[in-house]
Coordinates of C-alpha atoms in Angstrom, one line a residue:
X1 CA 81.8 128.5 -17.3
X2 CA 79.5 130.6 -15.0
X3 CA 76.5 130.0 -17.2
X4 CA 77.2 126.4 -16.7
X5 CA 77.4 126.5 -13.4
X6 CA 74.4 128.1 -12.5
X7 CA 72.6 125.5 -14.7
X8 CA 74.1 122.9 -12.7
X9 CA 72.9 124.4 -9.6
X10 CA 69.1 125.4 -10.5
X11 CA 69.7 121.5 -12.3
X12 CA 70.5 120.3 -8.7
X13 CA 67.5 122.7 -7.0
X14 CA 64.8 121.1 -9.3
X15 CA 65.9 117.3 -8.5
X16 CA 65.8 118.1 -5.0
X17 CA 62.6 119.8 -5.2
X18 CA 61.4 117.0 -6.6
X19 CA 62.7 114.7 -4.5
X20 CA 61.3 116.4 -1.4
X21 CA 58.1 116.1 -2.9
X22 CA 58.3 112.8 -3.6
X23 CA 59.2 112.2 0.0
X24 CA 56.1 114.2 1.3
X25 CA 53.9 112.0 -0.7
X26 CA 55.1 108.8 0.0
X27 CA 54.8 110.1 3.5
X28 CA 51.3 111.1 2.9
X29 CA 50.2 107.8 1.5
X30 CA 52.3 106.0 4.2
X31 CA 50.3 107.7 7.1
X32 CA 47.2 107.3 5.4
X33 CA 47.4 103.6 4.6
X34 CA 48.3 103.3 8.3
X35 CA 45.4 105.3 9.1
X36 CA 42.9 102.9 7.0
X37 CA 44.8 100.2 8.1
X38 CA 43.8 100.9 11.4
X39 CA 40.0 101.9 10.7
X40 CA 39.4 99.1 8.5
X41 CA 40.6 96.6 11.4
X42 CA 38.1 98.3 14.1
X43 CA 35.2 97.9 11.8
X44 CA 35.9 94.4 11.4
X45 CA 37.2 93.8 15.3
X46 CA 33.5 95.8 15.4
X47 CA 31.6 93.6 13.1
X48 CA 33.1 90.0 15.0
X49 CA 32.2 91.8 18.6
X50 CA 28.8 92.5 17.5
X51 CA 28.0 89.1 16.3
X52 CA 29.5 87.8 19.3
X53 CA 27.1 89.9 21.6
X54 CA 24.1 89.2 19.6
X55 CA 24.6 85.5 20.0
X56 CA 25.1 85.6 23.8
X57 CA 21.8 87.3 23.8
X58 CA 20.0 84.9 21.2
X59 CA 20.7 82.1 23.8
X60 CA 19.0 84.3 26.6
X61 CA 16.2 84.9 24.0
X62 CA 15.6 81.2 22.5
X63 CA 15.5 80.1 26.7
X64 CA 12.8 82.4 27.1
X65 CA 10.7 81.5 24.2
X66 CA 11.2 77.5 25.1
X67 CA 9.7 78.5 28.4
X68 CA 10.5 78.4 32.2
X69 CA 12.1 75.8 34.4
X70 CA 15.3 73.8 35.3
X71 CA 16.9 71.7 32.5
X72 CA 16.4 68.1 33.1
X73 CA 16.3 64.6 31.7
X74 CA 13.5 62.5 32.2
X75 CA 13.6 58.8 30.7
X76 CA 16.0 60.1 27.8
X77 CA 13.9 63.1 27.3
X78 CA 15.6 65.9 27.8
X79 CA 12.9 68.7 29.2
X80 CA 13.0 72.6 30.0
X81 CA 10.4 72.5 32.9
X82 CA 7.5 70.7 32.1
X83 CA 8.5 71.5 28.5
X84 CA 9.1 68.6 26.2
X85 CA 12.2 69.2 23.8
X86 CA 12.8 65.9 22.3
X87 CA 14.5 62.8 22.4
X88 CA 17.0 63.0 19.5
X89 CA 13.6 61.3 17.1
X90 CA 11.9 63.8 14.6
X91 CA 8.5 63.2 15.9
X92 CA 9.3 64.5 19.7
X93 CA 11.6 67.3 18.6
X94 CA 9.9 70.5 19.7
X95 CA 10.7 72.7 16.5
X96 CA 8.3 75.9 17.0
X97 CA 10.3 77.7 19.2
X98 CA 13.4 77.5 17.5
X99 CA 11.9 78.7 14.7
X100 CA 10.1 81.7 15.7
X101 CA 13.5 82.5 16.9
X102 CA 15.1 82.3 13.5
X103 CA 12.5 83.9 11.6
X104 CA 12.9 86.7 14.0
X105 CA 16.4 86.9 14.2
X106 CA 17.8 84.8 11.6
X107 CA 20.4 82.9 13.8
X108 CA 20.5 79.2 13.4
X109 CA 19.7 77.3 17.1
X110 CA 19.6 73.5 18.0
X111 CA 19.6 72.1 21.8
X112 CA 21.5 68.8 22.6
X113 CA 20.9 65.9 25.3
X114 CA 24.1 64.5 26.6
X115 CA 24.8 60.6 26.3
X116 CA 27.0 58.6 28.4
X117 CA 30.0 58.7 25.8
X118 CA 31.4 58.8 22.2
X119 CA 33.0 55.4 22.0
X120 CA 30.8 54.3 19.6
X121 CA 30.3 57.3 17.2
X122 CA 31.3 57.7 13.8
X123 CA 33.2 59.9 11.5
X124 CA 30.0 61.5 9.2
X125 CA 31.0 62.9 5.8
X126 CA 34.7 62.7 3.7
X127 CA 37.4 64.3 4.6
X128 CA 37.0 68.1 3.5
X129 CA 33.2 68.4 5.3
X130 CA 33.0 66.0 7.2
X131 CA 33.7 65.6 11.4
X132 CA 34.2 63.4 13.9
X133 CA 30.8 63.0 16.3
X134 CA 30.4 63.6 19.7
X135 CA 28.7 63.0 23.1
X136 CA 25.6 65.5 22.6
X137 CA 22.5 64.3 21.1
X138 CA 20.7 67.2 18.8
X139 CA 17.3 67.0 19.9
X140 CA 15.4 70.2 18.2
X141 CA 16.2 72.9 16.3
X142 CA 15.7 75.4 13.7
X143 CA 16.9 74.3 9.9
X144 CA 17.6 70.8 8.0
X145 CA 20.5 69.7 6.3
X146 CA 22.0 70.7 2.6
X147 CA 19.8 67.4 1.5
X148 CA 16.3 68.9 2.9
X149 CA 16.2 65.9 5.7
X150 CA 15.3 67.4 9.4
X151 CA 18.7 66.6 11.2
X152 CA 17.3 65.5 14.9
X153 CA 19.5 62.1 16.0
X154 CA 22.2 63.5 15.0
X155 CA 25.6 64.5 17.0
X156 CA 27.6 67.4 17.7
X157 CA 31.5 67.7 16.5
X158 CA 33.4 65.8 19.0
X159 CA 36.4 68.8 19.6
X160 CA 33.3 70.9 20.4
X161 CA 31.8 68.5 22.9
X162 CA 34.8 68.2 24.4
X163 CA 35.7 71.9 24.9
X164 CA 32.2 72.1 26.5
X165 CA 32.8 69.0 28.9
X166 CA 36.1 71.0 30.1
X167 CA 34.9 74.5 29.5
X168 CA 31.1 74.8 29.7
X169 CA 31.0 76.9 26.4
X170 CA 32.3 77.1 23.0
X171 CA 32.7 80.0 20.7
X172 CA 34.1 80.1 17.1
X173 CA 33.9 77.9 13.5
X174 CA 31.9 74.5 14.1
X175 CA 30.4 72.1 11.2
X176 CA 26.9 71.8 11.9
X177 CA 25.2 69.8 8.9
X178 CA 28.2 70.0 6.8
X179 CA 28.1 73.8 6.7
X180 CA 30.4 75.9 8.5
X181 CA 28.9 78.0 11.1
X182 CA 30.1 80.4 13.3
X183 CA 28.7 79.3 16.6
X184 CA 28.3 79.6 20.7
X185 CA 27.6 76.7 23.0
X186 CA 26.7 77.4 26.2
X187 CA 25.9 73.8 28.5
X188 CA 22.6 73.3 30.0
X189 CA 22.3 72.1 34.0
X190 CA 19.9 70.7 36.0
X191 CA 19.4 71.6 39.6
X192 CA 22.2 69.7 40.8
X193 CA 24.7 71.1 38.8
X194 CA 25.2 67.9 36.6
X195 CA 25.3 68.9 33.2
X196 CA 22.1 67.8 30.9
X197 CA 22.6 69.1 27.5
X198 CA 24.0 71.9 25.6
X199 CA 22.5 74.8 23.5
X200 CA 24.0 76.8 20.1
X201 CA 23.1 79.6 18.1
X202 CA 24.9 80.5 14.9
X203 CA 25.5 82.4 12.0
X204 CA 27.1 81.1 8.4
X205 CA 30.4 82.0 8.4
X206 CA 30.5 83.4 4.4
X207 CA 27.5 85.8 5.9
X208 CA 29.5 86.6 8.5
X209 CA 32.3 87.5 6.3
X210 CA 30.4 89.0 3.4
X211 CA 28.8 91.5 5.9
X212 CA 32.7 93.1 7.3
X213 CA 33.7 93.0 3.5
X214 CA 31.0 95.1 2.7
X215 CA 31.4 97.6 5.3
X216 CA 35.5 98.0 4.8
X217 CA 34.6 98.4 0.8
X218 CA 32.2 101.5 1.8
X219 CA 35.3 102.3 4.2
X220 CA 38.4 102.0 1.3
X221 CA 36.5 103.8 -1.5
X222 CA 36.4 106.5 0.7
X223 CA 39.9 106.5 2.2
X224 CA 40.8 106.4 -1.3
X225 CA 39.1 109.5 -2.2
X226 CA 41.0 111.0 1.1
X227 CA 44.3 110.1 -0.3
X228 CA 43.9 111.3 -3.5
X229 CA 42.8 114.6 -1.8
X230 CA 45.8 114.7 0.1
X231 CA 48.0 114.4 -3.1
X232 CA 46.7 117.5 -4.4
X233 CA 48.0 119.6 -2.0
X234 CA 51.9 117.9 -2.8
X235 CA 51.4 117.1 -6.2
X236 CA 48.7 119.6 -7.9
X237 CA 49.8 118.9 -11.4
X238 CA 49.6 114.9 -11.1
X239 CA 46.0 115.3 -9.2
X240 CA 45.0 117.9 -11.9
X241 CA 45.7 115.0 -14.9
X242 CA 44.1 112.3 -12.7
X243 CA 41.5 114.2 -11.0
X244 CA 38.7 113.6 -13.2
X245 CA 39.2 109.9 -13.6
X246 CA 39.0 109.4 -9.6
X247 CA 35.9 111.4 -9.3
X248 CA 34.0 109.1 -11.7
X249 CA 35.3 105.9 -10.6
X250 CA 34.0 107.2 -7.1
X251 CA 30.8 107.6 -8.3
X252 CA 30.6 104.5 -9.8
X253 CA 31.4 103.3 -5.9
X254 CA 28.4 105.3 -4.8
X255 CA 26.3 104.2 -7.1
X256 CA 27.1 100.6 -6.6
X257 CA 26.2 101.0 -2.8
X258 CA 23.6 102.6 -3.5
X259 CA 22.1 100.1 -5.7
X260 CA 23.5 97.4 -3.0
X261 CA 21.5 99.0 -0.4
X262 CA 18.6 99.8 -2.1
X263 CA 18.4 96.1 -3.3
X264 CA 18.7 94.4 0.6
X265 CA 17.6 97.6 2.2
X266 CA 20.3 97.8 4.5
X267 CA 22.3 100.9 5.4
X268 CA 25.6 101.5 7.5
X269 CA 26.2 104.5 9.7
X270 CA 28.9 106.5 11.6
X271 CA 28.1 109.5 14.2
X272 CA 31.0 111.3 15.5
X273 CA 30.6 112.7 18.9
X274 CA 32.7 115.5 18.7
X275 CA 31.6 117.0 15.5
X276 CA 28.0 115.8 15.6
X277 CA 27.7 114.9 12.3
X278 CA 26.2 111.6 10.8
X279 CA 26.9 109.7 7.7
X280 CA 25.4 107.2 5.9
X281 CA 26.8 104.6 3.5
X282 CA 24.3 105.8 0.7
X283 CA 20.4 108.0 0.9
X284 CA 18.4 107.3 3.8
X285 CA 15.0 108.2 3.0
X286 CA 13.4 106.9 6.6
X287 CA 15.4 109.6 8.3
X288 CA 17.1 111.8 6.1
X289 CA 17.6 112.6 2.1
X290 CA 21.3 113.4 3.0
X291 CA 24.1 111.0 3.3
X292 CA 26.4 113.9 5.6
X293 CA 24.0 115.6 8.2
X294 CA 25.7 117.9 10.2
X295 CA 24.7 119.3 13.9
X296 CA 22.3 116.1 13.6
X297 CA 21.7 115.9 17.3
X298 CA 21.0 119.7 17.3
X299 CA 18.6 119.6 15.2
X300 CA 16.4 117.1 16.4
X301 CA 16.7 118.7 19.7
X302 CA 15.7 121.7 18.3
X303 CA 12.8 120.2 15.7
X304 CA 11.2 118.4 19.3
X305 CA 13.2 116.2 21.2
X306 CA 10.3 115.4 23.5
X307 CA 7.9 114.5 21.5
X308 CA 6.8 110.6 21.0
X309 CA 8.1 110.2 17.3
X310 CA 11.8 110.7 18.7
X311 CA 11.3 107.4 19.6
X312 CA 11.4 105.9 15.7
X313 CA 14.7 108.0 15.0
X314 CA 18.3 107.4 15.5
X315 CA 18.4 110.0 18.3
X316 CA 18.0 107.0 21.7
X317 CA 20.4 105.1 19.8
X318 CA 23.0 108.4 19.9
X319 CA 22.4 109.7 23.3
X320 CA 22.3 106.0 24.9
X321 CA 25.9 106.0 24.2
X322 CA 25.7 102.6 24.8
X323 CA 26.2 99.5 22.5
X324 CA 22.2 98.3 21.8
X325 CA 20.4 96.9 19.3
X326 CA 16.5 98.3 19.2
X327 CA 13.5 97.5 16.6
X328 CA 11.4 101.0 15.7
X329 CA 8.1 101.0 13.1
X330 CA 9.0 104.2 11.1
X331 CA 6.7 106.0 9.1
X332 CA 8.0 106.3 5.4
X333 CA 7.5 109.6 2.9
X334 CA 4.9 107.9 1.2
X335 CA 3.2 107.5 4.2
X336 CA 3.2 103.6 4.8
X337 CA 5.6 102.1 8.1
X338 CA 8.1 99.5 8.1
X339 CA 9.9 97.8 10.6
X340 CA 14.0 98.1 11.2
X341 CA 16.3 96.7 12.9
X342 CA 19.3 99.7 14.6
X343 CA 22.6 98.1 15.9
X344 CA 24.8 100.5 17.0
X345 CA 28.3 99.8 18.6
X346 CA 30.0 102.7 20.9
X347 CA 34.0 103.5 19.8
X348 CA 35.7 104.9 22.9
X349 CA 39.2 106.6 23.1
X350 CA 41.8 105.5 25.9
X351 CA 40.4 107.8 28.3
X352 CA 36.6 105.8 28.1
X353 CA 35.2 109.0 26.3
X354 CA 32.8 108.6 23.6
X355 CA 33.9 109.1 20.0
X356 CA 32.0 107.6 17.3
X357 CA 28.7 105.6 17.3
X358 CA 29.3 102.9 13.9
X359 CA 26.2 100.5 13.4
X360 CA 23.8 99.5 10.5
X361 CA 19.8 99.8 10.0
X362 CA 18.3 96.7 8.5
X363 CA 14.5 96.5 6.8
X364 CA 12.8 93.6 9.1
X365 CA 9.4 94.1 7.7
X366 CA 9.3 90.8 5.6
X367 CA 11.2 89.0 8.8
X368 CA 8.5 89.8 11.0
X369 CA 5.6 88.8 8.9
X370 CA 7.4 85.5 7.9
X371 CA 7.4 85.1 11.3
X372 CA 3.5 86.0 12.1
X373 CA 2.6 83.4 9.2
X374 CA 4.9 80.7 11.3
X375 CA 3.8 81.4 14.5
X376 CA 0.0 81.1 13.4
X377 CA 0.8 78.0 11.0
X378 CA 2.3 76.5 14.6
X379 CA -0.7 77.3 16.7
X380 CA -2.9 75.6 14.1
X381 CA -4.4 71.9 13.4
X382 CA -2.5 70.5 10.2
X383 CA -6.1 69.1 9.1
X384 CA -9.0 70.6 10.1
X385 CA -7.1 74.4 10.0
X386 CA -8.6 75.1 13.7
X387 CA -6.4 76.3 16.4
X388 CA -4.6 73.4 18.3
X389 CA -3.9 72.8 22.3
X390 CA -1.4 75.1 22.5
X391 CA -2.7 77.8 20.7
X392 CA -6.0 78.0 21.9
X393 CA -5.0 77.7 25.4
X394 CA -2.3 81.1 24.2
X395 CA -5.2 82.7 22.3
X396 CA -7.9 82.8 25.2
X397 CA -5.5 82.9 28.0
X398 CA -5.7 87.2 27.6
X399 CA -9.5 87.2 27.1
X400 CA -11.1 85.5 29.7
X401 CA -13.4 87.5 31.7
X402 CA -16.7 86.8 33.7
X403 CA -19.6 85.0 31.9
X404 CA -17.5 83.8 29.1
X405 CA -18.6 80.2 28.0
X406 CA -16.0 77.0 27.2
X407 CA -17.6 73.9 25.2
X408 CA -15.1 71.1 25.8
X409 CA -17.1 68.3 22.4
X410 CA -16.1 65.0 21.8
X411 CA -17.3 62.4 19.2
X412 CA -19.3 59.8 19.9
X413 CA -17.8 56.1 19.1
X414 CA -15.2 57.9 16.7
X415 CA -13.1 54.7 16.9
X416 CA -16.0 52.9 15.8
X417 CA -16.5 55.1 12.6
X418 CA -13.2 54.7 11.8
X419 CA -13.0 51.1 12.3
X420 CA -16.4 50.5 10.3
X421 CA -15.8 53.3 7.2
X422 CA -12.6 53.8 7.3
X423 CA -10.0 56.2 8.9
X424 CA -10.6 58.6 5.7
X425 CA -13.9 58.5 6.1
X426 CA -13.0 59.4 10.2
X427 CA -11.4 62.4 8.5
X428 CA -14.4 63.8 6.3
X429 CA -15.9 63.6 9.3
X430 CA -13.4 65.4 11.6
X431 CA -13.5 68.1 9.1
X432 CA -17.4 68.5 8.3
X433 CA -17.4 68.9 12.1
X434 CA -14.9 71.9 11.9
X435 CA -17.2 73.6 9.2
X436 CA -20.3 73.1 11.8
X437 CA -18.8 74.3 14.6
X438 CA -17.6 77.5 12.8
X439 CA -20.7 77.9 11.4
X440 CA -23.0 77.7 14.4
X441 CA -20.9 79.5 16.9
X442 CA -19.2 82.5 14.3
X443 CA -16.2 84.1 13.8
X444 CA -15.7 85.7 17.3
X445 CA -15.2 82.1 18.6
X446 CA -11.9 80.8 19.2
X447 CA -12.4 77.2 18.1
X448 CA -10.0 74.3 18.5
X449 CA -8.9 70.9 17.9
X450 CA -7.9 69.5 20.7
X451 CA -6.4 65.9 19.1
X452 CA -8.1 63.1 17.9
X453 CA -11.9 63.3 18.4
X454 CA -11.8 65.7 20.6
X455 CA -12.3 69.5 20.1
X456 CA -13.4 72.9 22.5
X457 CA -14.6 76.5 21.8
X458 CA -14.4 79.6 23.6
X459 CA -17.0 82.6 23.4
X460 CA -15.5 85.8 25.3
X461 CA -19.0 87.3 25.3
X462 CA -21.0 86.8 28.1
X463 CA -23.8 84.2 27.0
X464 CA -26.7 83.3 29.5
X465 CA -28.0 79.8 29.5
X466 CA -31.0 79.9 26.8
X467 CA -28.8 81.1 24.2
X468 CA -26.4 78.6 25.1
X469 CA -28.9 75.5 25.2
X470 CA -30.0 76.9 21.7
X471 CA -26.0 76.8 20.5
X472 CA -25.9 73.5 22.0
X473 CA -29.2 72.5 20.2
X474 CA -28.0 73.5 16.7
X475 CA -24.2 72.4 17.1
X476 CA -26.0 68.4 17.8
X477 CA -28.6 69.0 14.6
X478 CA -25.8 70.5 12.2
X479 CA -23.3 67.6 13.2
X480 CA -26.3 65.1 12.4
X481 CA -26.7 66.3 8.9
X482 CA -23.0 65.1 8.0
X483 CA -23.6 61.5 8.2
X484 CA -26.2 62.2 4.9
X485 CA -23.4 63.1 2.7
X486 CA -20.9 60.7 3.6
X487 CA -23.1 57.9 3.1
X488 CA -23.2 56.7 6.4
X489 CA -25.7 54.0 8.3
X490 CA -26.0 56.1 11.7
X491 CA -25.9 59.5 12.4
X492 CA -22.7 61.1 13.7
X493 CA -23.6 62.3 17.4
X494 CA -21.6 64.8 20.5
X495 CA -21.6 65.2 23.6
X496 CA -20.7 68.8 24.9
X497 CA -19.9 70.2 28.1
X498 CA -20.3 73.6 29.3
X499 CA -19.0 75.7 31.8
X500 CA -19.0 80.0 32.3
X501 CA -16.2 81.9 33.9
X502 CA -16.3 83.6 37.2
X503 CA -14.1 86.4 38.1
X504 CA -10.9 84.0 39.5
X505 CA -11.2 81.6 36.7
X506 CA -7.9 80.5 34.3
X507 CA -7.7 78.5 31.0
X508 CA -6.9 75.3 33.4
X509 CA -9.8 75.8 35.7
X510 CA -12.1 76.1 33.0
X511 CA -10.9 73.5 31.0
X512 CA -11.1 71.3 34.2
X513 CA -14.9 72.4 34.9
X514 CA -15.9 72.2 30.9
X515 CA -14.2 68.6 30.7
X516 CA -16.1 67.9 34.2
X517 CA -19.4 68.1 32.4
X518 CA -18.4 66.6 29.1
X519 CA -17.9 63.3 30.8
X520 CA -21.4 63.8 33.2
X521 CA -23.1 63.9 29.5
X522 CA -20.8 60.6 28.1
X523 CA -22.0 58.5 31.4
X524 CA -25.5 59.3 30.7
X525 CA -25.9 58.0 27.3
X526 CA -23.8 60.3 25.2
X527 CA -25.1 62.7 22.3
X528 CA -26.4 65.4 24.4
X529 CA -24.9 68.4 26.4
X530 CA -24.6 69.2 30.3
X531 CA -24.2 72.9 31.1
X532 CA -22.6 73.7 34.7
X533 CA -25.6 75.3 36.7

């Protein structure tokens, strides 16, 4: 009876052992769930505050490309200074600015005119994509729609028009070309307060969501890890049978983001302030071979903190302690640079002390020469390949100094040659006139159709008048020669007018002088060229 009554007892002491420690682990994973809970919600409260921030600034930025100037609308025009940005037709909407912006920061941007009403606007699309149209007028912008077709003339949603009659802005989901986009509106003003027009920038909303899902994936796989730590100090012999298949199936994890960020060359960080260590979602070779650096700050400060190179490192981003988004040319092991992108975000405790620095480094090498290639494809003639108005009036602006020469040329009777041979025939000969003039005045000229028949040249060089006149000379023989190989009766003649720089001149004084002696030349006869004396 004894014997059995100390088995019921050391029975009794084993279930509640075991029931204590199944109470500490459900404890353990109840506080640690909270605890990811919690972290996982901050990086995406984190990720949705960033975007929002970035696109307040992207409207800042795309004004500042577009130019200078009050908004305004001039004979259904809707204008940013003396800057045309369209009518709501495809052949006045001013795209290059918009674009630069997106290839430089891949955000979507449009601006709008405002109409008198919606009374007569239609529902566009079925039920499930489509939207009901509103009062602003998309004038320019940056991408097309699903079909490839430029969407200028088109309206905006009519519940975001209205929220930016009432409001003045919008910020969340909007269909913009039968996508969803996650978009701000801001309203554009003219001097009197009257409002002109609105302005967006966006982002697609499935990017948007694919970028917090990858970060809180990085974040679970290792809370998970965590947890599993945290249940061998409760339950050793469970962790002991399970241990080894949670270490492999977290380096499967690794290895997928590693891959992942090897592949888009894009890397997430944390810094905690208190502990000064940094960690990496995977290997960082532009800054470290280790995903945990501890006493990171330390070290730097210790390795040179003042010397210029600090620059292209994570270190400003740190001791900022402020949110920031910065663009650094780093200098890679094998010796070649590449551009990234830093955003970091600041995590402050209740007091307003600084805790942890969370943010991501993105490879913008191929963004920026995308955008290089644009910008030089916009500057440029669609025919003859030279530079147009606006980018040779951009790519002299810097370069002018005293003695420099500006040809302003212009084809004789050009309307005449089209109207006798033919307008393709006008272009052979619009072309065969590039080829000359690069010929005769060489590479370190900045030549430049100006539109139609019309073209200019800049030479920063100082050039004195007898090698000018000889220029002048040979530019009027070589554009002679052209008429021989396009079988035409009369000889295709210029007439050129010169001007130098003084020490005060600008591109529009120049141009003014230059275009000054072109016409001198045309009232005497034309085919010939007057030099300012």
């Amino acid at each position: 009876m004894q014997i059995n009554n100390k088995s019921n007892l050391l029975i009794k002491k084993r279930i509640g052992r075991i029931l204590i420690m199944i109470g500490m682990v459900l404890c353990v994973i109840f506080a640690v769930m909270m605890l990811r809970y919690e972290y996982i919600q901050s990086i995406n409260d984190l990720e949705y505050s960033l975007i929002e921030d970035r696109l307040k600034s992207d409207i800042r930025y795309i004004e500042d490309i577009i130019g200078d100037g009050e908004w305004k609308i001039l004979d259904g025009n809707l204008f940013r200074g003396e800057i045309l940005l369209g009518d709501g037709s495809i052949e006045n909407a001013n795209e290059a600015p918009f674009l630069e912006h997106t290839q430089k920061t891949n955000t979507f941007s449009y601006v709008f005119l405002k109409t008198e009403n919606d009374n007569e606007l239609i529902w566009v699309g079925d039920e499930e994509n489509g939207y009901q149209q509103g009062h602003y007028l998309r004038v320019a912008g940056s991408t097309k729609s699903p079909d490839g077709h430029q969407i200028e003339g088109t309206y905006i949603e009519k519940s975001v028009a209205d929220a930016l009659d009432t409001a003045g802005e919008y910020n969340g989901v909007a269909n913009v070309a039968g996508g969803m986009i996650y978009c701000r509106y801001e309203v554009l003003k003219d001097s009197s307060d009257t409002i002109v027009g609105a302005i967006v920038v966006g982002r697609n909303i499935t990017e948007l969501q694919a970028d917090t899902a990858e970060y809180t994936q990085a974040v679970a796989g290792k809370t998970l890890l965590i947890v599993m730590l945290s249940l061998i100090l409760a339950v050793t012999y469970v962790v002991a049978i399970m241990r080894g298949k949670i270490i492999r199936k977290q380096e499967l994890e690794d290895k997928r983001m590693h891959k992942l960020s090897a592949l888009i060359d894009e890397h997430i960080f944390q810094y905690d302030y208190g502990k000064d260590i940094l960690e990496f979602n995977d290997s960082v070779q532009i800054f470290s071979s280790e995903q945990l650096v501890k006493g990171y700050l330390e070290k730097m400060s210790k390795s040179g903190a003042n010397e210029a190179g600090i620059e292209n490192t994570l270190v400003p981003n740190l001791t900022e302690k402020k949110d920031s988004i910065r663009e650094i040319n780093v200098k890679k092991p094998d010796g070649s640079t590449c551009w990234y992108r830093i955003i970091t975000k600041i995590i402050v405790d209740d007091s307003g002390h600084e805790q942890y620095a969370v943010g991501k480094i993105v490879n913008i090498q191929a963004e920026l020469e995308n955008q290089a290639i644009l910008l030089d494809r916009a500057m440029r003639d669609g025919m003859t390949k030279l530079y147009n108005q606006s980018g040779f009036k951009t790519k002299i602006e810097g370069d002018i100094q005293k003695g420099s020469a500006f040809l302003m040329i212009d084809v004789d009777s050009f309307k005449e040659i089209n109207d006798t041979y033919g307008h393709s025939c006008g272009d052979e000969v619009l072309n065969a006139i590039a080829e000359v003039l690069k010929k005769v005045l060489g590479q370190s000229a900045v030549i430049a159709r100006m539109g139609g028949d019309e073209f200019a040249a800049f030479i920063k060089e100082p050039v004195d008048l007898k090698a000018m006149q000889n220029i002048c000379e040979n530019l009027l023989s070589g554009v002679g020669e052209i008429s021989n190989g396009l079988d035409m009766a009369e000889p295709v003649t210029l007439s050129i007018g010169v001007c130098f720089s003084q020490s005060d001149d600008t591109y529009h004084s120049l141009y003014m002088r230059a275009d000054k002696m072109l016409y001198m030349i045309k009232r005497n006869g034309k085919s010939g060229y007057q030099i300012e004396s």
